[in-house]
Short mmCIF file of C-alpha atoms in Angstrom, two decimals:
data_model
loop_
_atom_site.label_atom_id
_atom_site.label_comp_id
_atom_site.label_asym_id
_atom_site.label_seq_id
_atom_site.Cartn_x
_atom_site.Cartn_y
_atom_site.Cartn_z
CA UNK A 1 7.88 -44.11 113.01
CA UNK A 2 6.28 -43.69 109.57
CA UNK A 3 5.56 -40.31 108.65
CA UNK A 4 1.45 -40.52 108.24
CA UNK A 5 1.65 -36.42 106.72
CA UNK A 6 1.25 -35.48 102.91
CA UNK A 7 0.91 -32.60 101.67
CA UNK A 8 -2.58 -30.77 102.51
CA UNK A 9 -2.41 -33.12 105.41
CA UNK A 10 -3.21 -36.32 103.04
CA UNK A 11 -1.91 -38.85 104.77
CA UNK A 12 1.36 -40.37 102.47
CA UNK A 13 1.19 -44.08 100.78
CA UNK A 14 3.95 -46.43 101.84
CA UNK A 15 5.72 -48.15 99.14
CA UNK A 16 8.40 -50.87 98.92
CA UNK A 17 10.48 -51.24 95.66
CA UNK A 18 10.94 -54.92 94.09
CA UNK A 19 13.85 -54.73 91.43
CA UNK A 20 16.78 -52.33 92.17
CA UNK A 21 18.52 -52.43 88.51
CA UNK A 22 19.24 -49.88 86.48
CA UNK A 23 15.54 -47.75 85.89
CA UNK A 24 15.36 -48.03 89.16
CA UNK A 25 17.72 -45.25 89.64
CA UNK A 26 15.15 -42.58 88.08
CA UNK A 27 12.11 -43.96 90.45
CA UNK A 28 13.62 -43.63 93.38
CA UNK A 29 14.78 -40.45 92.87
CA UNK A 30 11.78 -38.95 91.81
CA UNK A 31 9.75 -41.15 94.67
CA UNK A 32 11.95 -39.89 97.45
CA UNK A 33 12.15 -35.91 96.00
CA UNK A 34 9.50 -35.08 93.61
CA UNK A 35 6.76 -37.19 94.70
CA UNK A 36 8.19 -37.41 98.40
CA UNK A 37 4.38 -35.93 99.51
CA UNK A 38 2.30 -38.62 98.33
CA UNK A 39 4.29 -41.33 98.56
CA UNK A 40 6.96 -43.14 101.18
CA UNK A 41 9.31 -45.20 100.15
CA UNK A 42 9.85 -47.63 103.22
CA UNK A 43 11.84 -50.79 101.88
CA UNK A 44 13.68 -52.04 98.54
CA UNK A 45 14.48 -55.57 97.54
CA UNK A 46 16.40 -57.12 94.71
CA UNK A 47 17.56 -60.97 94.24
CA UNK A 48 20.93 -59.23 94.72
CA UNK A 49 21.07 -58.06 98.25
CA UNK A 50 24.51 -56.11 97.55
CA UNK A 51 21.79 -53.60 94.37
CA UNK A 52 19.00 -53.18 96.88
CA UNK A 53 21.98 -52.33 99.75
CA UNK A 54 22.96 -49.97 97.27
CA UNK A 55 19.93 -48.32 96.54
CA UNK A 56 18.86 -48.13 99.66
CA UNK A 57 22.19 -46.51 100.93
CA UNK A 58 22.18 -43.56 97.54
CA UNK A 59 18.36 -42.60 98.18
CA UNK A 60 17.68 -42.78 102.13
CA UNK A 61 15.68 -45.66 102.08
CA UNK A 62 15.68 -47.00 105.77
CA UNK A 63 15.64 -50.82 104.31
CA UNK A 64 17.10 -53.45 102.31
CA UNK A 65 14.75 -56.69 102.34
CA UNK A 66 14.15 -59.55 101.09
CA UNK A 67 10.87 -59.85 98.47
CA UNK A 68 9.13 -62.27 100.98
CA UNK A 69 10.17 -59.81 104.03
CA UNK A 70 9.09 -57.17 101.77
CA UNK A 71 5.78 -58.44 101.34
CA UNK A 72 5.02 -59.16 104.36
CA UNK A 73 5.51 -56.13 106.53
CA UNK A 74 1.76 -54.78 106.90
CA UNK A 75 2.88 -51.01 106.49
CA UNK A 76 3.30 -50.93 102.64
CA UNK A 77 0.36 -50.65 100.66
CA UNK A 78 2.00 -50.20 97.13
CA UNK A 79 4.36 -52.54 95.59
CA UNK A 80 6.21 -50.98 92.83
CA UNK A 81 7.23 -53.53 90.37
CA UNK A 82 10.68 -53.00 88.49
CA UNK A 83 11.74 -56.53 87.66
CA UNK A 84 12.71 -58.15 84.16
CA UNK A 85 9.97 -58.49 81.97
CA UNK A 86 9.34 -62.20 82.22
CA UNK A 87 9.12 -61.67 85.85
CA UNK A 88 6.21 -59.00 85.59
CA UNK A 89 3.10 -60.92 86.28
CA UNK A 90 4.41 -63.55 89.19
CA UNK A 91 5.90 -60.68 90.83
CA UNK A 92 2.44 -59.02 90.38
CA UNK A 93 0.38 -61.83 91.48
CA UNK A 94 2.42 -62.24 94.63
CA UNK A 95 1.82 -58.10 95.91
CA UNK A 96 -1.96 -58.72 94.95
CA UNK A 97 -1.96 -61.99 97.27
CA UNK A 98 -0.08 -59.70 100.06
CA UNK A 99 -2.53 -57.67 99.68
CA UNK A 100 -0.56 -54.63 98.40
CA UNK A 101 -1.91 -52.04 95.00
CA UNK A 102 0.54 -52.89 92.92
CA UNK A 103 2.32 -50.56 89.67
CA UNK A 104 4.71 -52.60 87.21
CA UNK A 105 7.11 -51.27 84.60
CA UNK A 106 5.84 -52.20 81.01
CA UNK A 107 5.57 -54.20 79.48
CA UNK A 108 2.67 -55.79 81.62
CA UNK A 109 2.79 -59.26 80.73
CA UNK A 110 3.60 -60.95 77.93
CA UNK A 111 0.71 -62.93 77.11
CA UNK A 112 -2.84 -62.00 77.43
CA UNK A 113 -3.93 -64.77 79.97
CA UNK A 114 -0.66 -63.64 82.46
CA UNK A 115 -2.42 -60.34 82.28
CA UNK A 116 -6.39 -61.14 82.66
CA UNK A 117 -5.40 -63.35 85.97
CA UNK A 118 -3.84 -60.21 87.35
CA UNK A 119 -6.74 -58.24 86.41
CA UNK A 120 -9.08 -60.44 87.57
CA UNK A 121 -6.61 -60.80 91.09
CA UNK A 122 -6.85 -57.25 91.54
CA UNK A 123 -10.52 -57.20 90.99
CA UNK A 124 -11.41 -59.99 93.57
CA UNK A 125 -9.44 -58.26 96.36
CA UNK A 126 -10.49 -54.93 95.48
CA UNK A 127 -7.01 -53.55 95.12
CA UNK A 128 -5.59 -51.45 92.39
CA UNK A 129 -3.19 -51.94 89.50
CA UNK A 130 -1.13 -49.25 87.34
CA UNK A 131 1.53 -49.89 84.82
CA UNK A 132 4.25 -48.00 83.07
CA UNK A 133 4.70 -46.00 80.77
CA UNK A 134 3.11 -42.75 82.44
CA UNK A 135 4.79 -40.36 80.22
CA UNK A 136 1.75 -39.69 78.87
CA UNK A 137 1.39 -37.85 82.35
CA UNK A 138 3.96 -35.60 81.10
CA UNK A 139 3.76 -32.02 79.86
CA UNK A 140 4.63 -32.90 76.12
CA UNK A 141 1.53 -34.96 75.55
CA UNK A 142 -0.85 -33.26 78.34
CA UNK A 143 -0.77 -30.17 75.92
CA UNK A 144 -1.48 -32.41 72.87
CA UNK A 145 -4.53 -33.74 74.54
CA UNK A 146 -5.66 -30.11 75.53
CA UNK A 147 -5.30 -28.95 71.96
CA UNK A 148 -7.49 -32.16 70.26
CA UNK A 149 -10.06 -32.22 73.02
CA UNK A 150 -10.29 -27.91 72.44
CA UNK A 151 -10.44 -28.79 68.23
CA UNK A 152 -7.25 -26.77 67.42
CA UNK A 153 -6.98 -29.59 64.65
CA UNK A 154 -10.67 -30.33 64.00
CA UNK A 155 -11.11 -33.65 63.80
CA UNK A 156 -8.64 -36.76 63.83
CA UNK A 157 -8.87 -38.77 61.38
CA UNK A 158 -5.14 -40.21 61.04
CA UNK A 159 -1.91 -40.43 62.97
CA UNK A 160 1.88 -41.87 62.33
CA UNK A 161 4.48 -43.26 65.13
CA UNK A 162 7.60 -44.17 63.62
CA UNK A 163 10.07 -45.20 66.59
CA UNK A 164 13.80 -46.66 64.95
CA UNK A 165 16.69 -47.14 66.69
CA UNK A 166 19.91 -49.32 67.34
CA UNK A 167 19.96 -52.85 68.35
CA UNK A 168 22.10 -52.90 71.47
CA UNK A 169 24.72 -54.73 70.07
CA UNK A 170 27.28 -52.46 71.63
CA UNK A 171 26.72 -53.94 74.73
CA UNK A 172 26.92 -51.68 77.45
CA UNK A 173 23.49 -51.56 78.80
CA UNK A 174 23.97 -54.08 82.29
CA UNK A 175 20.79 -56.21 80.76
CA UNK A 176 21.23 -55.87 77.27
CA UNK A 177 20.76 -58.77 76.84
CA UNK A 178 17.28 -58.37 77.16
CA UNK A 179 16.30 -56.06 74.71
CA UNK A 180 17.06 -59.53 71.91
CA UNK A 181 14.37 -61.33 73.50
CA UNK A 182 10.12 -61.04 73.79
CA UNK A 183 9.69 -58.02 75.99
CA UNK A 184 13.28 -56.18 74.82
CA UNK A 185 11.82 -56.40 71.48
CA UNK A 186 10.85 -52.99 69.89
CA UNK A 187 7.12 -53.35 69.81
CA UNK A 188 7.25 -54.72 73.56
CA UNK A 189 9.73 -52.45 74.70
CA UNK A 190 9.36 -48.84 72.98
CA UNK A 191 6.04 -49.18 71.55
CA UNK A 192 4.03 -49.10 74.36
CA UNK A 193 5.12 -45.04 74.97
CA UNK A 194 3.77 -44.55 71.27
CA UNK A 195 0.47 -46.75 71.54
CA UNK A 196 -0.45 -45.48 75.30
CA UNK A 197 0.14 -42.01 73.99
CA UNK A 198 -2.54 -42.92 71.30
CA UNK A 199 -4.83 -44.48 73.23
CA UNK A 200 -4.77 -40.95 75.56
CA UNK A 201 -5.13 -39.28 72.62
CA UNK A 202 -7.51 -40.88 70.10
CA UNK A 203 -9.46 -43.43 72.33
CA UNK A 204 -8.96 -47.24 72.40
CA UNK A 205 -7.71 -49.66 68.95
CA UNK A 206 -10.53 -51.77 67.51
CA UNK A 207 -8.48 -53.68 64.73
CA UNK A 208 -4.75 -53.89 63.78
CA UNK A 209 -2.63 -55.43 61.21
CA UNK A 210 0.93 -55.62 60.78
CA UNK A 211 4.37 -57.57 59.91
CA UNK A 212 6.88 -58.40 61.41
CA UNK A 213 10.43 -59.27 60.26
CA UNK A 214 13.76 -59.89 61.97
CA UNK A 215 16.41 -59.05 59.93
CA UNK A 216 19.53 -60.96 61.72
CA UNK A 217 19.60 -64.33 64.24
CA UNK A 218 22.50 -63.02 66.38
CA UNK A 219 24.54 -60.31 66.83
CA UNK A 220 28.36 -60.08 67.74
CA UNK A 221 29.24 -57.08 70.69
CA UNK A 222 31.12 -54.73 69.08
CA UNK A 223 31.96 -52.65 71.97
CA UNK A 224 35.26 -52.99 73.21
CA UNK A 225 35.32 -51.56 76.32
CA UNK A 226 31.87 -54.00 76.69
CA UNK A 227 32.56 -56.76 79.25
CA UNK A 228 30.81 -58.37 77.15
CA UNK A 229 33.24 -57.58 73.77
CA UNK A 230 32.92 -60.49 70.88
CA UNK A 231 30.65 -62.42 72.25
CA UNK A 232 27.69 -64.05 69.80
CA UNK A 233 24.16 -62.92 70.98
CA UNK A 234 20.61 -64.91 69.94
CA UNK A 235 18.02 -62.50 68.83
CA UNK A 236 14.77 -64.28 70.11
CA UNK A 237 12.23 -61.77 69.20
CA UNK A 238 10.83 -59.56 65.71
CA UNK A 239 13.16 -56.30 65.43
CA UNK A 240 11.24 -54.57 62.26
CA UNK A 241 7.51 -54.68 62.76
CA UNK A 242 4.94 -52.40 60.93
CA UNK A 243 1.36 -51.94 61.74
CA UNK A 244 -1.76 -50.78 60.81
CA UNK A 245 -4.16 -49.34 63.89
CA UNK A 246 -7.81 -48.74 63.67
CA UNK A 247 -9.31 -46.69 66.45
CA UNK A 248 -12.98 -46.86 67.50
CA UNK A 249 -13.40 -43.11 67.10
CA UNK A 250 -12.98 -44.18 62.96
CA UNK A 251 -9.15 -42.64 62.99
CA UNK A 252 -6.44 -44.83 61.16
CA UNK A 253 -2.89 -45.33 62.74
CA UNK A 254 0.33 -46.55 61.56
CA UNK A 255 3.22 -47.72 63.50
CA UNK A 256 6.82 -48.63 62.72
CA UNK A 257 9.11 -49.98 65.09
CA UNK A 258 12.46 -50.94 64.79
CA UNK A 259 16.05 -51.90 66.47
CA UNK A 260 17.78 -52.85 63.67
CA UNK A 261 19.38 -49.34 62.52
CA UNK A 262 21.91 -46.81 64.14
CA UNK A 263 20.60 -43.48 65.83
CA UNK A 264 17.50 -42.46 67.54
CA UNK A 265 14.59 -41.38 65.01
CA UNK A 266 11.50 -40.98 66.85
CA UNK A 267 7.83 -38.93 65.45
CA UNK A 268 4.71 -38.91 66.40
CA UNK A 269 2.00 -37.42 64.25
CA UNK A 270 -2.10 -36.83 64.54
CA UNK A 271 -3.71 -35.60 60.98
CA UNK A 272 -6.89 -33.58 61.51
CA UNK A 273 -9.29 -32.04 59.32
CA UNK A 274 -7.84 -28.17 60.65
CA UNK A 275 -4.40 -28.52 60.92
CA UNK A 276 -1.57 -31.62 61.77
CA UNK A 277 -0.32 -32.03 65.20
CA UNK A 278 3.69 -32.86 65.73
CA UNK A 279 3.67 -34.40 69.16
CA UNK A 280 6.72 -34.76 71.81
CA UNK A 281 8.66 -37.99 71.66
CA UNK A 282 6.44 -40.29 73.62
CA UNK A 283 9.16 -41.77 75.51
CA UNK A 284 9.83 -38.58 76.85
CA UNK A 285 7.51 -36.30 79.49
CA UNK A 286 8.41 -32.98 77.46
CA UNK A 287 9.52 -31.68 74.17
CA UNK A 288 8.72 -29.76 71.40
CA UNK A 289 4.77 -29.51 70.10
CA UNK A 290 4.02 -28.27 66.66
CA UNK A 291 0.39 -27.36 64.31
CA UNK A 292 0.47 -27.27 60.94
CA UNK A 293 -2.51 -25.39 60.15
CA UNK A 294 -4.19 -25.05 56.48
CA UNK A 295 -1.81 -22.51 55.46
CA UNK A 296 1.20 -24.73 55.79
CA UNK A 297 2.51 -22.28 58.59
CA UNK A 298 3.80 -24.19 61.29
CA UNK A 299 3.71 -22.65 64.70
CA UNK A 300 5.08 -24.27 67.96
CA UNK A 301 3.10 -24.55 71.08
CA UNK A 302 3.96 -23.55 74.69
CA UNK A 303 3.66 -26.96 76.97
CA UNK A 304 0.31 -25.99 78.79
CA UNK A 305 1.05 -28.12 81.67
CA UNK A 306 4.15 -29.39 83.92
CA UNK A 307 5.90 -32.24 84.87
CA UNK A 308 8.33 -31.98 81.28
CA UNK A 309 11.95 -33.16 83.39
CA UNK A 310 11.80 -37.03 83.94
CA UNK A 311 9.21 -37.73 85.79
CA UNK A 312 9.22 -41.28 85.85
CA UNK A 313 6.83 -42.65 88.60
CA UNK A 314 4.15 -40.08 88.37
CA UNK A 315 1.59 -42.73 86.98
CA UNK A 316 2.57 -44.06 90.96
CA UNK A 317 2.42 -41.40 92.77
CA UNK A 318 -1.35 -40.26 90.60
CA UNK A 319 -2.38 -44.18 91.73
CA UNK A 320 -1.24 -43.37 95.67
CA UNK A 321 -3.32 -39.79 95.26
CA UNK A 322 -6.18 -41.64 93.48
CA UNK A 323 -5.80 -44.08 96.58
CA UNK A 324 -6.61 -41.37 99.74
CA UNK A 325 -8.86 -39.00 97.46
CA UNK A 326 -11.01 -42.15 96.19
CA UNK A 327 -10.92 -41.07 92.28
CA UNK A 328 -9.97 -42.72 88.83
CA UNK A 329 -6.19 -43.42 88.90
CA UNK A 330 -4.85 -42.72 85.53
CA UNK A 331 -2.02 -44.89 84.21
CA UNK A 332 -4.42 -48.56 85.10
CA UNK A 333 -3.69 -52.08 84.37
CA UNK A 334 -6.85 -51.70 81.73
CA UNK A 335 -4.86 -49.52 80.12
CA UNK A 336 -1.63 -51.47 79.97
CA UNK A 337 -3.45 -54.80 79.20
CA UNK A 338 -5.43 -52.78 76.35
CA UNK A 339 -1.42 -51.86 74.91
CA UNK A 340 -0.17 -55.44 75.25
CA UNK A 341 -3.46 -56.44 73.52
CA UNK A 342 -2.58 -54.58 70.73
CA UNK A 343 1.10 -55.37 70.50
CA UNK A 344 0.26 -59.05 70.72
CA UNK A 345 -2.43 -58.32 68.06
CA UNK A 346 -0.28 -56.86 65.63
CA UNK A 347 2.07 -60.34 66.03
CA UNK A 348 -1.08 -62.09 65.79
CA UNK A 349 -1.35 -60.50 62.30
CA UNK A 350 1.66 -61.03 60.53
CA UNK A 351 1.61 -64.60 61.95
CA UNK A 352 -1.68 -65.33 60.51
CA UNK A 353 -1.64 -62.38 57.18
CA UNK A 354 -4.89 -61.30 58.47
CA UNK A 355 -6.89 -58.41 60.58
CA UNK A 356 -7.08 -58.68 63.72
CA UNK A 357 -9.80 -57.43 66.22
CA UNK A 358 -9.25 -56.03 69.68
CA UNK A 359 -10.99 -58.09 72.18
CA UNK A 360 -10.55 -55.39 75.28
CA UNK A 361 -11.14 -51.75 75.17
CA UNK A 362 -10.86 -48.60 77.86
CA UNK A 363 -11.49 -45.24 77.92
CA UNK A 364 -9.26 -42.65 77.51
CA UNK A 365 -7.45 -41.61 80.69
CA UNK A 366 -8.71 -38.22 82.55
CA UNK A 367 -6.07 -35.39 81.73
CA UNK A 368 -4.48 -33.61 84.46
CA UNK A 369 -5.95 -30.53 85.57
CA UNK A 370 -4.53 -27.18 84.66
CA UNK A 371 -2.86 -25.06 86.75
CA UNK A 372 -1.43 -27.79 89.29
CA UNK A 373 1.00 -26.61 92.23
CA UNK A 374 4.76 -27.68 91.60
CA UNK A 375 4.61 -31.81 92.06
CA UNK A 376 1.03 -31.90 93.30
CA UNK A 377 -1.25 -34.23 90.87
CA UNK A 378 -4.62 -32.62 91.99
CA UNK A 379 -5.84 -29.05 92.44
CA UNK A 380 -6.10 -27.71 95.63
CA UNK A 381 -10.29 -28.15 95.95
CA UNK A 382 -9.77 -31.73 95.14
CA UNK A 383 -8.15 -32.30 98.30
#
């Protein structure tokens, strides 16, 4: 029998996993320990049996299905979505017409139509939709919100993401290659943490330019102990893209993105009229937060809130709260379609060598509240 109690009695949301590769690891964990009192995790399902058998067997899950037995079985309410990319928006269309909420790993489509017929699914059967990445959940960039929305840097008028790393060519990664082709690519791929963080931040993106070049057509593995060792791989996608970001609130943005180097080099960076503010990495829930006030004294910041381990599936288990307490979820498909919007826009742009205006908009997500209980989303009088 399920078990129907949360914590504070609210009655726990049932979930079944589609996708048992590799980030599925960090969900599951989290979903069955951190999050274990909002959410159930009744059933995982993979187009390998033997990963989902797996999965199933490491985290306690009770079973290993098939997608279609998966959504079918009238208990689970919440499809979490942790396919390939190109599989994102059939695999979300098929929850919605189960009639499951559904929450996808990013990116959320790949074109803007794939997303608007989700959207609009959702919409006509009055069930929800959430989308990775919810880092911006995270203690890191909670705190940066606090300290903008309380005017510790007056006002925002500028910011700078600069996200470079390697190219996978050693080969290791189980799907790497993935990361050569539209959705792998850096501004699909690792963008989205540094443009969601923005949007939480500084409000939604009116206008972008940008360019985009791709330095190489293939790479070779270079990896010996890859399986994979030697072998010639297509690079289908832009791997050095700049861009230019206007936001609605009159800030300017800039964004560089890149998988063509060695390393790790990530920043993040809002300019205010009273001081600069040196954000976490954005792929990451915690992290080290900075002011540089007028002075030029730089002064860390204690993390005002929690939730600064890997806490990967929080945007889920704030969707399954949002669910029984009948409130705003946080990380929504609007958001995520606003993000691919803007990464599509900024291709859009150095296709075309022009502007570009943002057709959708959102509003900045609701922060968490202060002062939460350890892995609880909402304050006590909430519930």
């Amino acid at each position: 029998m399920l078990n129907a109690g949360g914590e504070n009695g609210m009655r726990k949301a049932i979930a079944g996993v589609i996708g048992t590769g590799q980030i599925s690891g960090i969900y599951l964990k989290n979903l069955t320990q951190t999050f274990d009192a909002a959410i159930e995790v009744k059933a995982v399902a993979d187009q390998m049996p033997e990963l989902a058998a797996k999965r199933a067997e490491q985290f306690g899950i009770p079973n290993a299905w098939t997608v279609e037995r998966l959504l079918a079985d009238p208990d689970i309410e919440i499809v979490l979505n942790l396919t390939a990319p190109a599989a994102h928006a059939e695999i979300n269309r098929m929850a919605l017409n189960a009639g499951k909420h559904v929450y996808t790993e990013k990116p959320f489509a790949l074109t803007r139509e794939d997303a608007e017929e989700v959207l609009e699914l959702a919409e006509r059967k009055g069930l929800l939709v959430g989308c990775a990445p919810d880092t911006f959940l995270g203690g890191g960039l909670q705190t940066c919100r606090k300290l903008i929305d309380e005017g510790w840097i007056g006002t925002p008028y500028s910011a700078n993401g600069t996200i470079v790393m390697g190219n996978a060519s050693g080969g290791m990664h189980p799907n790497f290659r993935n990361f050569f082709k539209l959705g792998g690519d850096p501004i699909m791929d690792m963008a989205p943490y540094y443009l969601t963080a923005l949007v939480f931040l500084l409000g939604p993106i009116q206008r972008v330019t940008g360019s985009a070049r791709q330095l190489h057509r293939e790479i070779t593995v270079i990896n010996p102990k890859s399986p994979s060792y030697g072998e010639k791989v297509a690079i289908e996608a832009p791997t050095n893209v700049s861009a230019v970001l206007d936001f609605a609130s009159g800030a300017i943005g800039s964004l560089q993105a890149a998988k063509e180097s060695f390393g790790y080099s990530p920043r993040l960076e809002i300019f205010g009229t009273e001081g600069n503010l040196i954000a976490n990495d954005p792929n990451f829930f915690g992290g080290k937060v900075s002011i540089q006030f007028p002075n030029g004294e730089t002064k860390e910041v204690p993390l005002t809130h929690g939730y600064t381990d890997d806490s990967r599936g929080i945007g889920l288990a704030d969707m399954a709260a949002a669910i029984r307490l009948g409130r705003p979820h946080r990380a929504t498909g609007a958001l995520a379609r606003h993000v691919l919007d803007v990464s599509l826009g900024i291709f859009d742009a150095a296709r075309e060598g022009r502007h570009v205006g943002i057709a959708s908009t959102v509003e900045r997500p609701a922060p968490l509240p202060l002062g939460l209980k350890f892995n609880r989303l909402d304050t006590d009088d909430a519930r």
